[in-house]
Short mmCIF file of C-alpha atoms and ligand atoms in Angstrom, two decimals:
data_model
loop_
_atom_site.label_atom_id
_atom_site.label_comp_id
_atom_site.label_asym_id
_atom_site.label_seq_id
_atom_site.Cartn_x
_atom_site.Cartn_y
_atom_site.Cartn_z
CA UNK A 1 15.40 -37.56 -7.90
CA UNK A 2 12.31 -36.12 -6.34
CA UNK A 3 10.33 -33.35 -9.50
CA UNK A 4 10.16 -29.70 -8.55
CA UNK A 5 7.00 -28.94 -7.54
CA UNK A 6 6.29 -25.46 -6.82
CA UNK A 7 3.31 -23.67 -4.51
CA UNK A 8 3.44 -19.89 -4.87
CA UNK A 9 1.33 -18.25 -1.98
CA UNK A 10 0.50 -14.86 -3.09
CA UNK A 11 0.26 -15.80 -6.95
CA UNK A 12 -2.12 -12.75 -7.20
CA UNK A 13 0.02 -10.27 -5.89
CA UNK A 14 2.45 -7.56 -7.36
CA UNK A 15 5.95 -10.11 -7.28
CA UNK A 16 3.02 -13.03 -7.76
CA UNK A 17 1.34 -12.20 -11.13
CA UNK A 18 5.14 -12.08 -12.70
CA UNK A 19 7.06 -14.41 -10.72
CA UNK A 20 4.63 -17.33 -10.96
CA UNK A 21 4.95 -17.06 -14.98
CA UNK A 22 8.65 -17.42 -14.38
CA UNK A 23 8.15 -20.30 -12.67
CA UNK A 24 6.28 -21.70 -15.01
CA UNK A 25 8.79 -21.35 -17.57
CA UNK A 26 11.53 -22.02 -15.33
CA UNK A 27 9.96 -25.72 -14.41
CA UNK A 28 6.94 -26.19 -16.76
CA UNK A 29 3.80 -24.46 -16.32
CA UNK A 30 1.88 -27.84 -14.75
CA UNK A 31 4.80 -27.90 -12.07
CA UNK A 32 3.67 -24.72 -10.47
CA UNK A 33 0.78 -23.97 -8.13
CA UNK A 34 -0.49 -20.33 -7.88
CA UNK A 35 -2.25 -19.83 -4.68
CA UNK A 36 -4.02 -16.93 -3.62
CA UNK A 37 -7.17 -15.90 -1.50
CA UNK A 38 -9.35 -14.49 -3.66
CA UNK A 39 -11.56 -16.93 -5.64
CA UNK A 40 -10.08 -18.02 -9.08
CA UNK A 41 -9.06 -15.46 -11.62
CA UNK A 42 -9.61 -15.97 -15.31
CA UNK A 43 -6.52 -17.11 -16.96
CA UNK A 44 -4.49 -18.29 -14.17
CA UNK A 45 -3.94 -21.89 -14.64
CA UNK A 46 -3.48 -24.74 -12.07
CA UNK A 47 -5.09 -22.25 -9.14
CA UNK A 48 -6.04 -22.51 -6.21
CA UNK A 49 -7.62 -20.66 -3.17
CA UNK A 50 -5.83 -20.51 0.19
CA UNK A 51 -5.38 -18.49 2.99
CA UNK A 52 -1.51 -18.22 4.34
CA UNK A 53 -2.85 -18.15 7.37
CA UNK A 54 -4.33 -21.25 7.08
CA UNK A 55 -1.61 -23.54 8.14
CA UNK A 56 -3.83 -27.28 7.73
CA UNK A 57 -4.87 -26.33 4.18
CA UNK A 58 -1.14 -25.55 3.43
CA UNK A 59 0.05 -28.26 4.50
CA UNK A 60 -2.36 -30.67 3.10
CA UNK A 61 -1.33 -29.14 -0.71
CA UNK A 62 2.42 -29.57 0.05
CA UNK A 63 1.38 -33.33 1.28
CA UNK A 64 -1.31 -34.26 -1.58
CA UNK A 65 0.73 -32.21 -4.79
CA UNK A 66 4.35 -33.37 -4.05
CA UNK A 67 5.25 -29.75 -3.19
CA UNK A 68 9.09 -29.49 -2.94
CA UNK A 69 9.63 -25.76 -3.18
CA UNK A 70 7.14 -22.86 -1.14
CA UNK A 71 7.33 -19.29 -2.46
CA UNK A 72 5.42 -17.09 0.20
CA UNK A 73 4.48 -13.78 -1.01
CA UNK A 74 1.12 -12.51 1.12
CA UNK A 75 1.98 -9.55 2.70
CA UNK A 76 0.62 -6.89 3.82
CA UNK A 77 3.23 -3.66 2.80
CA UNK A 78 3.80 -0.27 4.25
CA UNK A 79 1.59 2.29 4.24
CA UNK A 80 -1.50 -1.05 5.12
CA UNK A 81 0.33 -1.79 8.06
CA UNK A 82 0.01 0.99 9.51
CA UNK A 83 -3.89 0.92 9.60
CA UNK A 84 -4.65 -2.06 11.11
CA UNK A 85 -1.46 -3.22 12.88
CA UNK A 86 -2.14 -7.05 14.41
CA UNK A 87 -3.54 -7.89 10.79
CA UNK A 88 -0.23 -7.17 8.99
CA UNK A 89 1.74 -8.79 11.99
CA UNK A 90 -0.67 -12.25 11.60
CA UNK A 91 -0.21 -12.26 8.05
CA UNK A 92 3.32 -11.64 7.78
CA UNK A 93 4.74 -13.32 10.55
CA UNK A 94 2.12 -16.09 11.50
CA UNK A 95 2.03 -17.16 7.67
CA UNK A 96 5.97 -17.34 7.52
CA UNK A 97 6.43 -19.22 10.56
CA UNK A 98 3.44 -21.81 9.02
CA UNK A 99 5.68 -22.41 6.05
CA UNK A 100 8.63 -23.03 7.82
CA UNK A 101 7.20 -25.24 9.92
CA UNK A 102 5.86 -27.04 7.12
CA UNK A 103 9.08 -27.38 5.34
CA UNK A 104 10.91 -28.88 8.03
CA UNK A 105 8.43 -31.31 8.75
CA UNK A 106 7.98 -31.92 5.01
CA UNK A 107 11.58 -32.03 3.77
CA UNK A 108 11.00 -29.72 1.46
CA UNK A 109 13.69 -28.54 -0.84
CA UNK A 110 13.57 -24.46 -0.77
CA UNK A 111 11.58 -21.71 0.47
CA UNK A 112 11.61 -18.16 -0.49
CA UNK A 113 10.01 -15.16 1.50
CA UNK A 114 10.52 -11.60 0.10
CA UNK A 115 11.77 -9.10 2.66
CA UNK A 116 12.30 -5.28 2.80
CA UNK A 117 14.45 -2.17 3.08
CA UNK A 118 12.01 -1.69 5.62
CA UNK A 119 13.93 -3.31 8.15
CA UNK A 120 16.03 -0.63 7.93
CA UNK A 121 15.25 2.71 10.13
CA UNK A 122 15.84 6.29 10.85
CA UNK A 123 19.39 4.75 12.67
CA UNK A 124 20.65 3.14 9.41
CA UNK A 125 23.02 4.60 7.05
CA UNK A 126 21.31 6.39 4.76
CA UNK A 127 23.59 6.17 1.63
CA UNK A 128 24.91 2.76 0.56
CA UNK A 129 23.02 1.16 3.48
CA UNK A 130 25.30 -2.08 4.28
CA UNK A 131 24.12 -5.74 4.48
CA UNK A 132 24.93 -5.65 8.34
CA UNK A 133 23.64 -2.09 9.05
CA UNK A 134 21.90 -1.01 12.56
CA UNK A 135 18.34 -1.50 11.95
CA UNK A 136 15.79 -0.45 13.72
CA UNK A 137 12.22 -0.45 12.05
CA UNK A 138 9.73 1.88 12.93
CA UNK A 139 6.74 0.71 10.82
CA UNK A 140 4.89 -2.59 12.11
CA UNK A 141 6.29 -3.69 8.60
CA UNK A 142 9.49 -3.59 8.90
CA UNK A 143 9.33 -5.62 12.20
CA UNK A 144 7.28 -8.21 11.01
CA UNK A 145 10.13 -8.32 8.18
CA UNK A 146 12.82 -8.07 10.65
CA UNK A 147 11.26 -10.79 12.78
CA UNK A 148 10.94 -12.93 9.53
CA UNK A 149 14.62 -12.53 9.02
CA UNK A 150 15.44 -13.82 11.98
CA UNK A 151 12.91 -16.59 11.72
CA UNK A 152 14.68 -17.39 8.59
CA UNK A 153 17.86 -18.07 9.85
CA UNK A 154 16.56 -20.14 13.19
CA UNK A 155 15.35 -22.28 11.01
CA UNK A 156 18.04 -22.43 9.12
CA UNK A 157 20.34 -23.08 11.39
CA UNK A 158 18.41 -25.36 13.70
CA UNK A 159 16.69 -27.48 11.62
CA UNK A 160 18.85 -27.15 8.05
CA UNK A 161 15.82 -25.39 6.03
CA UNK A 162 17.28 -24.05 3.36
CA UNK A 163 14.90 -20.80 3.37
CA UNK A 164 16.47 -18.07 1.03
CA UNK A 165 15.47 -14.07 0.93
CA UNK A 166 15.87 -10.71 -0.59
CA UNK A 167 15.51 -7.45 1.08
CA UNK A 168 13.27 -5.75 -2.09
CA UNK A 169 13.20 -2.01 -2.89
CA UNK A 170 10.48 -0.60 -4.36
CA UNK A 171 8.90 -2.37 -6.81
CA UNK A 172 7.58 -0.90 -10.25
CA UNK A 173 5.96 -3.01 -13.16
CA UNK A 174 2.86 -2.58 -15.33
CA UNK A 175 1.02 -5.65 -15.09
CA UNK A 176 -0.11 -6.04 -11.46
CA UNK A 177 -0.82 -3.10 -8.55
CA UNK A 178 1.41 -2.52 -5.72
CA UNK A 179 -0.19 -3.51 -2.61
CA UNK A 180 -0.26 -0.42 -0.24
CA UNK A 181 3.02 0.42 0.00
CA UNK A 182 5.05 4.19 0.73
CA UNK A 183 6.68 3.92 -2.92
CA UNK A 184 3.64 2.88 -4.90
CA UNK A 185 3.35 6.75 -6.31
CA UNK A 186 6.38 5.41 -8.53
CA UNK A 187 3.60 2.57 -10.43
CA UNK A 188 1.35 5.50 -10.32
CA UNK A 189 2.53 8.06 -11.88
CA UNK A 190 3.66 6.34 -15.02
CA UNK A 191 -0.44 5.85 -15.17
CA UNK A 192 -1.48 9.08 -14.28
CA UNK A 193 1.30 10.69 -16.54
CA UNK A 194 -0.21 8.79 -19.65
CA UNK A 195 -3.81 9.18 -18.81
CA UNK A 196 -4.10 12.64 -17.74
CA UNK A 197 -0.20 14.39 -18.04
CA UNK A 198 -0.54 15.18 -14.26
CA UNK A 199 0.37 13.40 -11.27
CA UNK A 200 -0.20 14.55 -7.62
CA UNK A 201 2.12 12.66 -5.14
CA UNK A 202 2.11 11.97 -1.53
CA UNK A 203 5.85 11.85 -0.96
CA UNK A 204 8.12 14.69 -0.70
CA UNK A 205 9.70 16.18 -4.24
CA UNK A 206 13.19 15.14 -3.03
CA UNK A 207 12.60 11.95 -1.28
CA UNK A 208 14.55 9.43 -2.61
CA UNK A 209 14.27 5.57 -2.19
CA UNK A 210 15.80 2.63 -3.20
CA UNK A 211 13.78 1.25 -6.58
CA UNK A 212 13.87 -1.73 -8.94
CA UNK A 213 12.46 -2.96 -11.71
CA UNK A 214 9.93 -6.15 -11.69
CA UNK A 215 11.64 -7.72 -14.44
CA UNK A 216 15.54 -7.34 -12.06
CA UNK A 217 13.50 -8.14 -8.87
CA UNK A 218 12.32 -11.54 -10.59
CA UNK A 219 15.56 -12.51 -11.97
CA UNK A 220 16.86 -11.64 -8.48
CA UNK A 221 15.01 -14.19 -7.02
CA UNK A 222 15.34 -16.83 -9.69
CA UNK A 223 18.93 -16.29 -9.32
CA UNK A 224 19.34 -16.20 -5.93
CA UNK A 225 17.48 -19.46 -5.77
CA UNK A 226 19.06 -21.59 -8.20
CA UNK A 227 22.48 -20.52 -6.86
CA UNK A 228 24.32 -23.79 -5.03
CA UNK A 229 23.37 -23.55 -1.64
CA UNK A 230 26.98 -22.62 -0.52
CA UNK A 231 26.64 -19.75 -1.79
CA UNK A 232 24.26 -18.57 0.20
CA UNK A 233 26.05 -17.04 3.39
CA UNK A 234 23.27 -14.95 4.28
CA UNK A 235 20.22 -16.77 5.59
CA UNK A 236 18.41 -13.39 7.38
CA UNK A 237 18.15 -11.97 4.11
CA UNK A 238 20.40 -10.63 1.26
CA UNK A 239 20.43 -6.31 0.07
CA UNK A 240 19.92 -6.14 -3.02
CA UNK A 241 19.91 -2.79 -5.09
CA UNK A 242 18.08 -1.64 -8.36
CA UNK A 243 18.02 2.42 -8.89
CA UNK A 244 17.97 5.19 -6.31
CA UNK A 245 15.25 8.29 -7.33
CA UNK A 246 13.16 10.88 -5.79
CA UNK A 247 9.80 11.98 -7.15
CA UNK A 248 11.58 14.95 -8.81
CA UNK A 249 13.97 12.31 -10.87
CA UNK A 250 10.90 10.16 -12.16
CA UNK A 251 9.04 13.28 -13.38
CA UNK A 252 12.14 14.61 -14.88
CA UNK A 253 12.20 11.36 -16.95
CA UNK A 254 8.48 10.94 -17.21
CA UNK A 255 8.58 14.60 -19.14
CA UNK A 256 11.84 13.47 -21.56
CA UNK A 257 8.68 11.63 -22.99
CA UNK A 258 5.61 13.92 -22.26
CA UNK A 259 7.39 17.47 -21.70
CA UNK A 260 3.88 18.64 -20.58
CA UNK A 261 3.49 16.13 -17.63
CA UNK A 262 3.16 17.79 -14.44
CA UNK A 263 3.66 17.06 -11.01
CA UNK A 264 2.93 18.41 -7.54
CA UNK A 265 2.91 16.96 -4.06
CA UNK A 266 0.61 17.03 -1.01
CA UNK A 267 2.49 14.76 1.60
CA UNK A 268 0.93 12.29 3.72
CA UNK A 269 1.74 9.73 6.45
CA UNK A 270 3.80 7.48 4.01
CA UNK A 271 5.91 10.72 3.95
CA UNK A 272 7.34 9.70 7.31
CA UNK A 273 7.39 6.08 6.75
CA UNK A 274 9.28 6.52 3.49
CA UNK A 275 11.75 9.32 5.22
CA UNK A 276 12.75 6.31 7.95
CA UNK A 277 14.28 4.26 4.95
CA UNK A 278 17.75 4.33 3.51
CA UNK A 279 17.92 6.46 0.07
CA UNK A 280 20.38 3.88 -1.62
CA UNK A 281 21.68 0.46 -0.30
CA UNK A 282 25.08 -1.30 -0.81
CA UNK A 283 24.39 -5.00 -2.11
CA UNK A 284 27.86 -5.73 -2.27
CA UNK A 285 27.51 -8.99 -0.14
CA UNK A 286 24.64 -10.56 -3.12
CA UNK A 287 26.96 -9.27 -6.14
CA UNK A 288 29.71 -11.52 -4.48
CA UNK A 289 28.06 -14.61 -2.69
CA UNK A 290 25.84 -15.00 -6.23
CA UNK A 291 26.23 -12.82 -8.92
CA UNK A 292 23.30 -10.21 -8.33
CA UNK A 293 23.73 -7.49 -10.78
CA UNK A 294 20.87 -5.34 -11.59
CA UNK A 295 19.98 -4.46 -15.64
CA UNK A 296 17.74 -1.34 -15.71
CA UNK A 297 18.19 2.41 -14.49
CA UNK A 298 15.65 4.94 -14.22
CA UNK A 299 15.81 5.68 -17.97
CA UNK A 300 15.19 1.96 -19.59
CA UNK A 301 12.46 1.47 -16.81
CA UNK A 302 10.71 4.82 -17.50
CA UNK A 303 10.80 3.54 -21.51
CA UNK A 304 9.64 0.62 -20.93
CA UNK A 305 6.45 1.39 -18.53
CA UNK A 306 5.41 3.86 -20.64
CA UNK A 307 5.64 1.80 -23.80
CA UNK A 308 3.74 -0.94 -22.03
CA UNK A 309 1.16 0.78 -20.22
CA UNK A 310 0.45 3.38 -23.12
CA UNK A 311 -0.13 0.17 -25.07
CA UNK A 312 -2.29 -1.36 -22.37
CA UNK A 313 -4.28 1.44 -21.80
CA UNK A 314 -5.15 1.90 -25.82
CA UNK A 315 -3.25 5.57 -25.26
CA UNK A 316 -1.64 7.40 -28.27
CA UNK A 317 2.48 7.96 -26.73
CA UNK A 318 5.24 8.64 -29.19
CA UNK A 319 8.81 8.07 -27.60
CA UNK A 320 11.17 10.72 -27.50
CA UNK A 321 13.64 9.97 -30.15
CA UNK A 322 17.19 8.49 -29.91
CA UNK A 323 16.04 5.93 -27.35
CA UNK A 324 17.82 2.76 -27.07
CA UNK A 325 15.95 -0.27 -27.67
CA UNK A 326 15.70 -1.87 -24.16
CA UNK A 327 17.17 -5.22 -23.67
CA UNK A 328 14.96 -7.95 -22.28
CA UNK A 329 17.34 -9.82 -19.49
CA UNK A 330 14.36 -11.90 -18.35
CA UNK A 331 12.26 -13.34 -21.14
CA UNK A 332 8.80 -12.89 -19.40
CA UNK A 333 5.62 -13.38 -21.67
CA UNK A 334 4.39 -9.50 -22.17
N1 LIG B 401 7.41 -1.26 -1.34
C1 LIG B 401 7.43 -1.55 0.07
C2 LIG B 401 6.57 -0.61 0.81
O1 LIG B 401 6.50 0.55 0.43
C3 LIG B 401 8.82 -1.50 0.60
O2 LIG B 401 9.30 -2.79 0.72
O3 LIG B 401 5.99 -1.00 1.78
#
């Protein structure tokens, strides 16, 4: 049997920085590739430099390393997007269709590709937003995302690639930035609340979005993609659901911990792009085709950033008291 061999594309990134460590524990450290475009950071072992869009250079790694598995993660989110508009479509789109191409040609084993709730739109269902909802994206985005999904599944289903995705929330953690995106006020805050007990906002006080942890988003995808490939019915890409909060919930739990934390709002463009979006999503279809459960609420996340970061940052944070000790699900290296 052929050795997993992984190339992560985007190893720098917000999912990147924490999922490529999982790999590495997952399939040995000297199995997995971490790709990115900026030149090599300190500490990141077996690294190297590539543009996604540069479809020879990918190639000629998958050929000359043995790769057998691609994890694409460039993207550009959101709120980027928006400001230059062919740049996110290239990127998102062009690279995806590179790496599918590749993996046909290749053979290779698996591909993942993160997608969004952004697919969804101001038509969808706003509560418990259903795999098979109307969608209809109104940020360049979510159609590059929608177009991936379909991409996907073409491939898929004409050429047997067995690409697998996840529509992410979201996504909050403490080790790397989020990358332009409408909810990255929820990474922020936890910063701002420990470094100066004050937050300013750019979304509404009551706009609430579908969240999630980094530590359930990476056992999301480590689960979806070690589940037997027949039990993966949906090749456009799988809901998956974490937490549901508005600003107004995360300072509430923010100041459980720092009662003096403040927040106020001035809203901006992401306003609109965020308002588009369902508020909570039903991921009924991934709890049943493979298991997909998420571990941490608003509470044990808000613990744990602020525990983290506070230690991070070298800032003096007490706890509030009676706190359960939070359970790691996925043994990540801290
Ligand atoms: N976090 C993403 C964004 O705001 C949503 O997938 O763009």
């Amino acid at each position: 049997m052929k050795k997993d061999k992984i190339l992560v594309i985007g190893a720098c990134g917000q999912i990147g920085t924490e999922l490529t460590a999982a790999l590495g524990l997952q399939y040995g450290i000297e199995n997995v590739i971490a790709a990115d475009i900026q030149t090599h950071p300190a500490g990141v072992k077996n690294y190297i430099c590539l543009d996604a869009l540069d479809h020879q250079q990918i190639e000629r790694v998958v050929r000359e390393c043995d790769v057998t598995q691609i994890y694409l993660l460039a993207a550009m989110l959101s709120a980027n997007g928006e400001k230059d508009i062919n740049a996110a479509w290239r990127l998102n789109v062009q690279s995806l269709m590179s790496v599918l191409q590749i993996a046909r040609d290749q053979k290779l084993d698996k591909v993942f590709w993160p997608s969004s709730i952004a697919v969804f739109g101001p038509g969808s269902a706003k509560y418990n937003c259903r795999q098979h909802a109307r969608s209809e994206p109104i940020t360049v985005y979510g159609i590059s995302k929608k177009a991936g999904e379909h991409f996907c599944n073409y491939y898929f289903e004409n050429f047997g690639v067995d690409v697998r995705s996840l529509r992410f929330p979201g996504l909050i953690s403490y080790t790397a930035p989020p990358g332009g995106g409408a909810t990255d006020y929820a990474v922020d805050i936890y910063h701002q609340a420990l470094e100066k007990e004050q937050y300013t906002g750019f979304l509404e006080d009551d706009c609430c979005l579908p969240m999630m942890y980094m530590p359930d988003a990476i056992r999301a995808t480590l689960e979806l993609m070690n589940a037997p490939k027949e039990k993966i019915a949906i090749r456009t890409s799988y809901n998956i659901a974490g937490m549901s909060f508005a600003p107004c919930d995360i300072a509430a739990a923010i100041r459980k911990h720092i009662p003096s934390f403040k927040m106020s709002t001035v809203p901006d463009f992401r306003q609109a792009i965020a308002q588009s979006w369902p508020a909570s999503i039903d991921d009924q279809q991934a709890h049943n085709d493979w298991g997909w459960k998420p571990a941490f609420d608003l509470r044990r996340m808000t613990e744990d950033m602020l525990m983290n970061l506070s230690r991070q940052k070298g800032v003096e944070f007490e706890m509030a008291a009676n706190i359960e000790p939070v359970i790691d699900f996925y043994p990540h290296e801290h």
